[in-house]
Short mmCIF file of C-alpha atoms and ligand atoms in Angstrom, two decimals:
data_model
loop_
_atom_site.label_atom_id
_atom_site.label_comp_id
_atom_site.label_asym_id
_atom_site.label_seq_id
_atom_site.Cartn_x
_atom_site.Cartn_y
_atom_site.Cartn_z
CA MET A 1 111.65 84.98 93.94
CA THR A 2 113.48 86.64 96.91
CA GLY A 3 112.49 88.37 100.26
CA SER A 4 111.54 87.04 103.73
CA THR A 5 109.87 83.69 104.42
CA PRO A 6 106.56 83.74 106.39
CA LYS A 7 107.04 81.97 109.81
CA ASP A 8 104.27 79.38 109.39
CA GLU A 9 105.79 78.19 106.10
CA LEU A 10 108.86 77.26 108.08
CA ASP A 11 106.84 75.06 110.36
CA ARG A 12 105.18 73.24 107.44
CA PRO A 13 107.89 70.70 106.59
CA HIS A 14 109.01 70.55 102.99
CA ASP A 15 109.32 67.35 101.02
CA LEU A 16 112.58 68.72 99.72
CA VAL A 17 114.91 71.58 100.53
CA GLY A 18 117.67 72.33 98.00
CA VAL A 19 120.91 74.01 99.06
CA GLY A 20 122.43 76.08 96.26
CA ILE A 21 120.85 77.06 92.95
CA GLY A 22 123.37 76.34 90.22
CA PRO A 23 122.30 74.49 87.04
CA PHE A 24 121.92 71.18 88.87
CA ASN A 25 119.52 72.24 91.62
CA LEU A 26 117.76 74.51 89.13
CA SER A 27 117.17 71.42 86.99
CA LEU A 28 115.83 69.64 90.07
CA ALA A 29 113.53 72.57 90.90
CA ALA A 30 112.22 72.70 87.30
CA LEU A 31 111.44 68.97 87.24
CA ALA A 32 110.00 69.03 90.79
CA HIS A 33 107.67 71.78 89.57
CA GLY A 34 106.39 69.42 86.88
CA ILE A 35 105.36 66.63 89.25
CA PRO A 36 101.55 66.16 89.17
CA GLY A 37 100.08 67.06 92.54
CA GLY A 38 103.27 69.02 93.20
CA LEU A 39 106.06 68.52 95.67
CA ALA A 40 106.63 70.89 98.56
CA ALA A 41 110.08 71.96 97.42
CA THR A 42 112.09 75.05 98.29
CA PHE A 43 115.61 76.07 97.30
CA TYR A 44 118.08 78.47 98.92
CA GLU A 45 120.89 80.29 97.10
CA GLN A 46 123.37 82.63 98.77
CA ARG A 47 123.81 84.85 95.71
CA PRO A 48 121.23 87.59 94.99
CA ALA A 49 120.32 86.11 91.59
CA PHE A 50 121.26 83.28 89.22
CA HIS A 51 124.53 83.89 87.42
CA TRP A 52 126.44 81.08 85.76
CA HIS A 53 130.21 81.54 85.91
CA PRO A 54 129.94 85.29 85.12
CA GLY A 55 133.73 85.71 85.07
CA LEU A 56 134.05 83.39 82.07
CA LEU A 57 131.20 84.38 79.81
CA ILE A 58 133.83 85.24 77.23
CA GLU A 59 132.44 86.55 73.92
CA GLY A 60 131.78 83.56 71.65
CA ALA A 61 132.62 80.88 74.26
CA THR A 62 130.24 77.93 73.91
CA LEU A 63 129.00 75.10 76.07
CA GLN A 64 130.95 71.84 75.78
CA VAL A 65 127.68 69.91 75.50
CA PRO A 66 124.80 70.15 72.99
CA PHE A 67 121.76 72.36 73.81
CA LEU A 68 119.69 69.26 74.58
CA ALA A 69 121.71 69.11 77.82
CA ASP A 70 119.47 71.84 79.20
CA LEU A 71 117.81 71.68 82.62
CA VAL A 72 115.00 69.24 81.75
CA THR A 73 114.83 67.91 78.17
CA LEU A 74 116.69 64.61 78.66
CA ALA A 75 114.15 63.67 81.35
CA ASP A 76 111.06 65.53 80.13
CA PRO A 77 111.19 67.03 76.61
CA ALA A 78 107.60 68.29 77.07
CA SER A 79 108.50 70.43 80.10
CA PRO A 80 107.77 74.17 79.89
CA TRP A 81 111.35 74.75 81.11
CA THR A 82 113.19 73.43 78.03
CA PHE A 83 115.74 75.56 76.18
CA LEU A 84 113.55 75.41 73.06
CA ASN A 85 110.58 76.72 75.02
CA TYR A 86 112.78 79.53 76.33
CA LEU A 87 113.62 80.44 72.71
CA LYS A 88 109.92 80.29 71.83
CA SER A 89 109.09 82.66 74.71
CA ARG A 90 111.72 84.98 73.28
CA GLU A 91 110.46 84.55 69.67
CA ARG A 92 113.91 83.29 68.74
CA LEU A 93 113.11 79.75 67.56
CA PHE A 94 113.39 80.54 63.84
CA PRO A 95 116.74 82.36 64.19
CA PHE A 96 117.99 79.40 66.28
CA TYR A 97 116.66 76.95 63.68
CA PHE A 98 118.64 78.66 60.93
CA ALA A 99 121.68 79.25 63.13
CA GLU A 100 122.19 75.48 63.22
CA LYS A 101 124.27 75.75 66.37
CA PHE A 102 124.25 72.55 68.42
CA HIS A 103 126.56 74.09 71.00
CA ILE A 104 125.07 77.31 72.31
CA GLN A 105 127.03 80.24 73.69
CA ARG A 106 127.73 80.16 77.41
CA ALA A 107 126.09 83.58 77.73
CA GLU A 108 122.89 82.15 76.19
CA TYR A 109 122.86 79.20 78.60
CA ASP A 110 123.28 81.69 81.49
CA ALA A 111 120.36 83.78 80.17
CA TYR A 112 118.18 80.66 79.72
CA CYS A 113 118.86 79.45 83.26
CA ARG A 114 118.14 82.91 84.66
CA TRP A 115 114.85 82.99 82.71
CA VAL A 116 113.88 79.72 84.43
CA SER A 117 115.08 80.92 87.85
CA GLU A 118 112.98 84.09 87.61
CA ARG A 119 109.78 82.13 86.90
CA LEU A 120 109.98 79.02 89.05
CA PRO A 121 108.24 79.16 92.45
CA GLY A 122 110.05 78.20 95.65
CA LEU A 123 113.49 79.67 94.84
CA HIS A 124 114.97 81.95 97.51
CA PHE A 125 118.03 83.98 96.45
CA GLY A 126 120.09 85.87 99.03
CA HIS A 127 119.74 82.95 101.47
CA GLN A 128 122.93 81.26 102.63
CA VAL A 129 122.46 77.86 104.23
CA ASP A 130 124.64 77.57 107.32
CA SER A 131 123.80 74.13 108.66
CA VAL A 132 121.80 70.96 108.07
CA ARG A 133 120.95 68.86 111.15
CA TRP A 134 118.72 65.86 111.83
CA ASN A 135 115.97 66.39 114.39
CA PRO A 136 115.19 62.88 115.69
CA GLU A 137 112.10 64.05 117.61
CA ARG A 138 110.47 65.64 114.56
CA ARG A 139 112.14 63.07 112.25
CA LEU A 140 112.96 65.98 109.96
CA PHE A 141 116.05 67.86 108.81
CA GLU A 142 116.52 71.37 110.17
CA VAL A 143 118.04 73.67 107.56
CA ASP A 144 119.31 76.92 109.08
CA PHE A 145 119.98 79.87 106.81
CA THR A 146 121.00 83.49 106.88
CA GLN A 147 119.15 85.98 104.72
CA ILE A 148 121.70 88.23 103.04
CA ASP A 149 120.93 91.67 101.65
CA PRO A 150 122.26 92.67 98.19
CA GLU A 151 125.36 94.19 99.87
CA GLY A 152 126.08 90.80 101.41
CA GLU A 153 125.13 91.85 104.92
CA ALA A 154 123.28 89.35 107.10
CA GLU A 155 119.68 90.47 107.53
CA ALA A 156 117.86 87.68 109.33
CA LEU A 157 118.17 84.05 110.38
CA GLY A 158 115.67 81.39 109.46
CA ARG A 159 115.04 77.66 109.66
CA ALA A 160 113.24 75.34 107.32
CA TYR A 161 112.18 71.76 108.08
CA ALA A 162 112.52 69.11 105.43
CA ARG A 163 112.01 65.40 104.86
CA ASN A 164 114.80 65.44 102.28
CA VAL A 165 117.68 67.75 101.48
CA VAL A 166 119.58 68.08 98.19
CA LEU A 167 123.05 69.61 98.29
CA GLY A 168 123.84 71.39 95.00
CA VAL A 169 126.60 73.68 96.23
CA GLY A 170 128.84 73.09 93.24
CA THR A 171 132.53 73.84 93.05
CA GLU A 172 134.88 76.66 94.03
CA PRO A 173 138.03 77.97 92.33
CA TYR A 174 141.20 76.07 93.24
CA VAL A 175 144.51 77.87 93.73
CA PRO A 176 147.67 75.71 93.99
CA GLU A 177 149.55 76.03 97.28
CA PRO A 178 152.66 77.86 95.99
CA LEU A 179 150.52 80.62 94.48
CA ARG A 180 147.97 80.98 97.28
CA PRO A 181 149.80 83.73 99.22
CA LEU A 182 150.02 85.85 96.07
CA ALA A 183 146.44 85.17 94.98
CA GLU A 184 145.24 86.23 98.43
CA ALA A 185 147.44 89.34 98.65
CA PRO A 186 145.45 92.50 97.80
CA GLY A 187 146.68 94.54 94.85
CA VAL A 188 148.79 91.73 93.38
CA PRO A 189 147.70 90.95 89.82
CA VAL A 190 147.27 87.22 90.42
CA ILE A 191 143.68 86.18 89.70
CA HIS A 192 141.78 82.93 89.22
CA SER A 193 140.25 82.48 85.77
CA ALA A 194 136.80 82.42 87.45
CA ASP A 195 137.20 86.22 87.77
CA TYR A 196 138.74 86.73 84.34
CA LEU A 197 136.21 89.16 82.85
CA THR A 198 136.23 91.29 86.00
CA HIS A 199 139.98 91.87 85.51
CA ARG A 200 140.19 91.70 81.71
CA ALA A 201 140.91 95.40 81.21
CA SER A 202 143.82 95.46 83.67
CA LEU A 203 145.21 92.24 82.16
CA LEU A 204 145.13 93.76 78.69
CA ALA A 205 146.93 96.82 80.04
CA ALA A 206 149.63 94.71 81.69
CA ASP A 207 152.97 94.67 79.84
CA HIS A 208 153.39 90.90 80.25
CA VAL A 209 150.77 88.30 81.22
CA THR A 210 151.15 84.65 82.24
CA VAL A 211 148.33 82.13 82.02
CA ILE A 212 148.76 78.96 84.09
CA GLY A 213 146.72 75.83 83.38
CA SER A 214 145.91 73.71 80.33
CA GLY A 215 142.19 73.23 80.76
CA GLN A 216 139.36 74.81 78.76
CA SER A 217 139.42 78.00 80.83
CA GLY A 218 143.18 78.41 80.38
CA ALA A 219 142.84 77.99 76.63
CA GLU A 220 139.93 80.43 76.37
CA VAL A 221 141.70 83.08 78.45
CA PHE A 222 144.93 82.68 76.45
CA LEU A 223 143.01 82.94 73.15
CA ASP A 224 141.04 85.98 74.28
CA LEU A 225 144.18 87.78 75.47
CA LEU A 226 146.13 86.79 72.34
CA ARG A 227 143.40 88.15 70.05
CA ALA A 228 143.31 91.42 72.00
CA ARG A 229 147.04 92.14 72.19
CA PRO A 230 148.95 93.88 69.40
CA ALA A 231 150.66 91.64 66.85
CA GLY A 232 154.38 91.29 67.56
CA ALA A 233 153.91 92.66 71.10
CA GLU A 234 151.78 89.89 72.52
CA ARG A 235 154.07 89.29 75.55
CA ILE A 236 152.13 86.30 76.90
CA HIS A 237 153.30 83.06 78.48
CA TRP A 238 150.99 80.02 78.71
CA LEU A 239 152.33 77.42 81.13
CA ALA A 240 150.91 74.06 82.18
CA ARG A 241 151.96 71.06 84.29
CA THR A 242 150.40 68.60 81.85
CA GLU A 243 152.71 67.12 79.23
CA ALA A 244 150.78 68.75 76.42
CA PHE A 245 148.00 71.21 75.61
CA ALA A 246 145.81 68.23 74.90
CA PRO A 247 142.31 67.96 73.42
CA MET A 248 139.37 66.86 75.53
CA GLU A 249 138.05 63.41 74.58
CA TYR A 250 134.99 64.08 72.43
CA SER A 251 134.56 60.93 70.38
CA LYS A 252 131.05 59.56 70.27
CA LEU A 253 131.93 56.32 72.06
CA GLY A 254 134.19 58.19 74.49
CA LEU A 255 131.25 60.42 75.39
CA GLU A 256 129.33 57.34 76.49
CA HIS A 257 131.25 57.72 79.76
CA PHE A 258 128.79 60.56 80.40
CA THR A 259 125.74 58.28 80.35
CA PRO A 260 123.60 56.80 83.11
CA ASP A 261 124.82 53.34 82.00
CA TYR A 262 128.45 54.24 82.72
CA THR A 263 127.49 55.98 85.96
CA ARG A 264 125.72 52.83 87.16
CA TYR A 265 128.69 50.68 86.11
CA PHE A 266 131.21 52.99 87.81
CA HIS A 267 129.23 53.00 91.05
CA SER A 268 129.28 49.18 91.07
CA LEU A 269 133.09 49.03 90.98
CA PRO A 270 135.18 48.40 94.11
CA GLU A 271 136.32 51.64 95.78
CA PRO A 272 140.06 51.20 94.99
CA VAL A 273 139.29 50.67 91.29
CA ARG A 274 137.10 53.77 91.22
CA GLY A 275 139.87 55.72 93.01
CA GLU A 276 142.50 55.00 90.36
CA LEU A 277 140.13 55.31 87.38
CA VAL A 278 139.10 58.98 87.75
CA PRO A 279 142.60 60.50 87.47
CA ARG A 280 143.34 58.17 84.55
CA GLN A 281 140.27 59.50 82.71
CA TRP A 282 141.55 63.11 82.85
CA GLN A 283 141.02 63.63 79.12
CA LEU A 284 137.31 62.95 79.56
CA HIS A 285 136.82 65.91 81.89
CA LYS A 286 139.97 67.99 81.48
CA GLY A 287 141.81 69.00 78.33
CA ILE A 288 140.73 71.56 75.74
CA ASP A 289 137.91 71.44 73.24
CA ALA A 290 139.34 70.79 69.75
CA ASP A 291 137.77 73.92 68.22
CA THR A 292 139.44 76.12 70.81
CA ILE A 293 142.83 74.50 70.13
CA ALA A 294 142.27 75.09 66.40
CA ALA A 295 141.30 78.72 67.01
CA ILE A 296 144.50 79.27 69.02
CA HIS A 297 146.67 77.78 66.26
CA ASP A 298 144.79 79.84 63.63
CA GLU A 299 145.39 83.04 65.61
CA LEU A 300 149.09 82.26 66.11
CA TYR A 301 149.43 81.41 62.41
CA ARG A 302 147.59 84.59 61.36
CA ARG A 303 150.18 86.55 63.33
CA THR A 304 153.03 85.13 61.24
CA LEU A 305 151.55 86.31 57.93
CA HIS A 306 153.71 89.43 57.83
CA GLY A 307 156.85 87.61 58.95
CA GLY A 308 158.19 86.94 62.39
CA TRP A 309 156.60 84.86 65.16
CA PRO A 310 154.18 86.10 67.79
CA ASP A 311 155.75 86.89 71.18
CA ALA A 312 153.67 84.17 72.81
CA VAL A 313 155.37 81.33 74.69
CA LEU A 314 153.41 78.10 75.16
CA THR A 315 155.23 75.63 77.45
CA PRO A 316 153.70 72.40 78.84
CA GLY A 317 155.34 70.17 81.45
CA VAL A 318 156.21 73.07 83.74
CA ARG A 319 155.25 73.46 87.40
CA VAL A 320 155.39 76.61 89.49
CA ARG A 321 157.59 75.77 92.49
CA THR A 322 157.20 79.07 94.27
CA ALA A 323 156.24 82.62 93.44
CA GLY A 324 157.07 85.99 94.91
CA ARG A 325 156.59 89.69 94.36
CA VAL A 326 159.23 91.81 92.63
CA ALA A 327 159.12 95.50 93.64
CA THR A 328 155.42 96.39 94.02
CA THR A 329 154.04 95.63 90.63
CA GLN A 330 155.61 92.44 89.28
CA VAL A 331 155.50 88.73 90.13
CA GLU A 332 158.41 86.29 89.81
CA LEU A 333 157.50 82.67 89.12
CA HIS A 334 160.07 80.00 89.99
CA LEU A 335 159.54 77.28 87.43
CA GLU A 336 160.67 73.67 87.07
CA HIS A 337 160.40 71.58 83.93
CA LEU A 338 159.02 68.19 84.97
CA GLN A 339 160.81 66.20 82.24
CA GLN A 340 164.05 68.16 81.87
CA GLY A 341 164.36 68.96 85.58
CA THR A 342 165.60 72.41 84.59
CA ARG A 343 164.68 75.39 86.72
CA SER A 344 164.00 78.91 85.56
CA ARG A 345 162.42 82.19 86.63
CA LEU A 346 159.80 84.22 84.85
CA THR A 347 159.00 87.80 85.75
CA THR A 348 155.52 88.84 84.75
CA ASP A 349 153.10 91.68 85.37
CA ALA A 350 149.97 89.61 85.81
CA VAL A 351 149.04 85.96 86.32
CA VAL A 352 145.78 84.21 85.43
CA LEU A 353 145.37 80.97 87.36
CA ALA A 354 143.29 78.66 85.19
CA THR A 355 143.95 75.98 87.77
CA GLY A 356 140.48 74.51 87.99
CA TYR A 357 137.87 73.99 90.65
CA ARG A 358 137.30 71.71 93.64
CA GLU A 359 134.03 70.43 95.08
CA ARG A 360 132.89 73.04 97.62
CA PRO A 361 133.54 71.59 101.10
CA VAL A 362 130.34 70.90 103.11
CA ASP A 363 131.88 69.53 106.30
CA ARG A 364 131.00 72.61 108.32
CA MET A 365 127.45 72.75 106.98
CA LEU A 366 126.95 69.06 107.73
CA ALA A 367 128.78 69.01 111.08
CA GLY A 368 125.48 68.34 112.84
CA LEU A 369 125.02 65.20 110.72
CA ASP A 370 128.46 63.83 111.52
CA PRO A 371 127.29 61.16 113.99
CA TYR A 372 125.02 59.72 111.29
CA LEU A 373 127.36 60.01 108.28
CA ARG A 374 129.09 56.91 106.88
CA HIS A 375 132.52 57.31 105.26
CA ASP A 376 134.59 55.24 102.82
CA ALA A 377 138.12 54.02 103.37
CA SER A 378 139.47 57.41 102.25
CA GLY A 379 137.27 59.26 104.72
CA ARG A 380 134.94 60.57 102.02
CA ALA A 381 131.19 60.50 102.37
CA ARG A 382 129.69 57.28 101.11
CA ILE A 383 127.01 57.94 98.47
CA ASP A 384 124.63 55.25 97.27
CA GLU A 385 123.61 54.67 93.66
CA ARG A 386 120.56 56.96 94.13
CA TYR A 387 122.84 59.93 95.06
CA ARG A 388 122.00 59.69 98.78
CA LEU A 389 124.57 60.15 101.50
CA VAL A 390 124.77 56.85 103.39
CA LEU A 391 123.44 57.72 106.85
CA ASP A 392 122.71 55.79 110.01
CA PRO A 393 119.40 53.91 109.51
CA SER A 394 117.88 55.89 112.40
CA VAL A 395 117.73 58.85 110.02
CA THR A 396 114.50 58.31 108.10
CA GLY A 397 115.04 61.23 105.70
CA SER A 398 117.64 61.47 102.91
CA VAL A 399 120.37 63.91 101.95
CA TYR A 400 121.08 63.81 98.22
CA VAL A 401 124.10 65.32 96.49
CA GLN A 402 124.52 66.81 93.04
CA ASN A 403 128.02 67.30 91.56
CA ALA A 404 129.85 66.06 94.66
CA GLU A 405 129.91 62.38 93.73
CA LYS A 406 132.78 61.97 91.27
CA HIS A 407 134.42 59.44 93.64
CA THR A 408 131.30 57.24 93.64
CA HIS A 409 129.58 57.94 90.27
CA GLY A 410 132.50 58.91 88.04
CA VAL A 411 133.48 61.70 85.67
CA GLY A 412 129.88 62.49 84.76
CA ALA A 413 129.24 64.22 88.11
CA PRO A 414 129.87 67.81 86.85
CA ASP A 415 128.47 67.13 83.36
CA LEU A 416 125.45 69.20 82.32
CA GLY A 417 124.38 66.33 80.09
CA LEU A 418 123.47 64.28 83.17
CA ALA A 419 121.66 67.12 84.99
CA ALA A 420 118.10 66.24 83.98
CA TRP A 421 118.59 62.49 84.38
CA ARG A 422 120.12 62.81 87.86
CA SER A 423 117.40 65.24 88.95
CA ALA A 424 114.74 62.82 87.71
CA ALA A 425 116.46 59.91 89.50
CA ILE A 426 116.46 61.94 92.74
CA LEU A 427 112.80 62.94 92.36
CA ASN A 428 111.81 59.33 91.67
CA ALA A 429 113.61 58.37 94.89
CA VAL A 430 112.10 61.25 96.92
CA THR A 431 108.55 60.50 95.75
CA GLY A 432 108.96 56.72 95.88
CA LYS A 433 107.14 56.73 92.56
CA GLU A 434 108.30 57.28 88.96
CA PRO A 435 107.13 60.74 87.94
CA TYR A 436 109.97 60.58 85.41
CA PRO A 437 110.36 57.11 83.89
CA LEU A 438 114.02 56.73 83.01
CA PRO A 439 115.54 54.80 80.07
CA ARG A 440 116.86 51.32 80.94
CA ARG A 441 119.65 51.70 78.39
CA THR A 442 121.52 54.84 77.29
CA ALA A 443 124.76 53.64 75.65
CA PHE A 444 125.92 51.32 72.84
CA THR A 445 128.93 50.36 74.93
CA SER A 446 128.17 47.58 77.42
CA PHE A 447 130.27 48.59 80.40
CA GLY A 448 131.48 45.59 82.46
CA LEU A 449 130.92 41.86 82.04
CA GLU A 450 127.91 40.04 83.38
CA ALA A 451 129.22 37.46 85.82
CA ARG A 452 128.24 34.06 84.48
CA GLU A 453 129.03 30.95 86.49
CA ALA A 454 131.63 28.84 84.75
CA PRO A 455 130.03 25.62 83.52
CA SER A 456 130.52 22.78 86.00
CA ILE A 457 132.88 20.94 83.65
CA PRO A 458 136.19 20.68 85.54
CA ALA A 459 138.83 23.01 84.05
CA GLN A 460 141.13 20.24 82.91
CA ASP A 461 138.31 18.75 80.82
CA ARG A 462 137.28 21.97 79.03
CA LYS A 463 138.75 22.27 75.51
CA LEU A 464 139.06 26.02 74.70
CA THR A 465 139.65 26.91 71.06
CA PRO A 466 143.01 28.78 71.10
CA LEU A 467 142.30 32.41 70.10
CA THR A 468 144.77 35.01 68.79
CA GLN A 469 146.74 36.74 71.56
CA ASN A 470 144.90 40.05 71.71
CA VAL A 471 141.14 39.98 71.13
C1 FAD B 1 133.51 78.12 83.26
C2 FAD B 1 132.85 76.77 83.33
C3 FAD B 1 132.24 76.27 82.21
C4 FAD B 1 131.63 75.02 82.25
N1 FAD B 1 131.06 74.56 81.11
C5 FAD B 1 130.50 73.35 81.13
C6 FAD B 1 129.93 72.82 79.93
O1 FAD B 1 129.94 73.47 78.89
N2 FAD B 1 129.39 71.59 79.97
C7 FAD B 1 129.38 70.84 81.14
O2 FAD B 1 128.87 69.72 81.11
N3 FAD B 1 129.89 71.31 82.30
C8 FAD B 1 130.48 72.54 82.30
N4 FAD B 1 131.03 73.01 83.45
C9 FAD B 1 130.99 72.16 84.67
C10 FAD B 1 129.69 72.29 85.50
O3 FAD B 1 128.63 71.99 84.74
C11 FAD B 1 129.47 73.60 86.08
O4 FAD B 1 130.47 73.82 87.01
C12 FAD B 1 128.10 73.80 86.77
O5 FAD B 1 127.99 75.14 87.10
C13 FAD B 1 127.95 72.96 88.01
O6 FAD B 1 126.67 73.25 88.51
P1 FAD B 1 126.33 73.13 90.07
O7 FAD B 1 124.87 73.37 90.18
O8 FAD B 1 126.86 71.87 90.62
O9 FAD B 1 127.19 74.22 90.79
P2 FAD B 1 127.45 75.93 90.70
O10 FAD B 1 127.10 76.27 89.34
O11 FAD B 1 128.77 75.95 91.25
O12 FAD B 1 126.30 76.34 91.68
C14 FAD B 1 126.30 76.06 93.03
C15 FAD B 1 125.58 77.19 93.74
O13 FAD B 1 125.48 76.88 95.12
C16 FAD B 1 125.57 78.09 95.84
N5 FAD B 1 125.92 77.78 97.22
C17 FAD B 1 127.07 77.21 97.67
N6 FAD B 1 127.04 77.08 99.02
C18 FAD B 1 125.84 77.58 99.42
C19 FAD B 1 125.22 77.73 100.71
N7 FAD B 1 125.83 77.34 101.83
N8 FAD B 1 123.98 78.29 100.76
C20 FAD B 1 123.35 78.69 99.62
N9 FAD B 1 123.91 78.60 98.38
C21 FAD B 1 125.12 78.04 98.29
C22 FAD B 1 126.65 78.87 95.10
O14 FAD B 1 126.54 80.26 95.35
C23 FAD B 1 126.34 78.51 93.64
O15 FAD B 1 125.52 79.48 93.03
C24 FAD B 1 131.64 74.26 83.45
C25 FAD B 1 132.29 74.75 84.58
C26 FAD B 1 132.88 76.00 84.52
C27 FAD B 1 133.58 76.50 85.73
#
């Protein structure tokens, strides 16, 4: 639902205002809609309609999580907003049943979410939230927004009042420092993978292309380009800083790091331990899905059938030191091998930066809340186990975050598999009730040890049976 907001509605405070409508706040809106007696909830999204990573809806690309990780099922399988109910509404349940696809195509997930976004009440697209402040007199949050017309022009300003706010502003493409000047220069063929499909035709027409980054996006872009370029004249380089084009951890016990149990455990750890754990767990949230790696090897192998090797260079362990333009059309990358220490130059006609995403900064939007915000030793916002920003007790409302809490809740923060559970946890906190009873246990792994007081027998008197070295 779009268009202007009647004045009096703005004066009737909302129980909840959501900022951003990506999958996570859409999940929250869908579950809020299911609360008996309703919740006065409204959501603002700056884009004119829901679109999920449109630049990477590559033909055949699938979700990295099973279809049960939709917006609601893992909290409320009877919700009208489940993926299965979407298929039913589209008379596609039988084809899906026989398709036996546990991992649906990204394009289908996008279509499903848009179907939900077009039917749920209280969603306002074309509304950019500019600031969130606390009004101590009204004991409410003031959420100021700009209504944006489809051309992106500001149309009107508005304010909503809310008892609670949920920030679901997601992530934004990240461009490494050395490449930023080129990526920002108009007309230079250096693009972030988030815009891949927009530039696909010009990339295919380029004489030589370089893909940088060893994550899922890098692999998918490399595979798509490889499949589309003539055999023997591929002229593609795939470079990455990581030591290998490594698979994403996808073992069943490994995946238990994406459970509420692990999230609770991670939040209970001391801050320094949390700080060093996340980068060490890179293969849980970075790396490449094994099927994509296999598809790349299959395609490279297929191109050797008639003799010769494809003109595709895959080199890990390389960082781009600097980059510059050559003449008007080419780019020169100054490379360094991190193990060898050797340096080299690569001239290319186009660069795809599959260099990942960063949490979208909210400092400016939350500047008005600064006096109330509590920070951790690294200056990051403190977030409690219920996904609330830790604020001065004088603030009686709460600001919740979705997908901005990796430093407090762990690698599951951006995972679609935790969307419904986190939304339900937030709604249980907002309502102070339990509209969505949540499972007490969700993993076979017992993360952490329960502290048990040592028996009062003095150490020197306790006879421990010697065990083997490593247990
Ligand atoms: C290509 C890609 C594929 C992925 N695939 C998977 C997968 O298969 N499985 C998985 O578990 N995870 C996956 N992820 C990770 C993650 O699930 C997604 O990034 C997901 O989109 C995150 O949802 P979100 O709601 O946090 O943010 P986004 O989807 O980033 O949505 C945030 C929204 O907030 C809006 N917004 C921002 N600021 C404002 C403002 N001031 N006012 C109004 N609106 C605002 C933005 O316009 C945006 O629409 C993938 C990520 C990418 C990039």
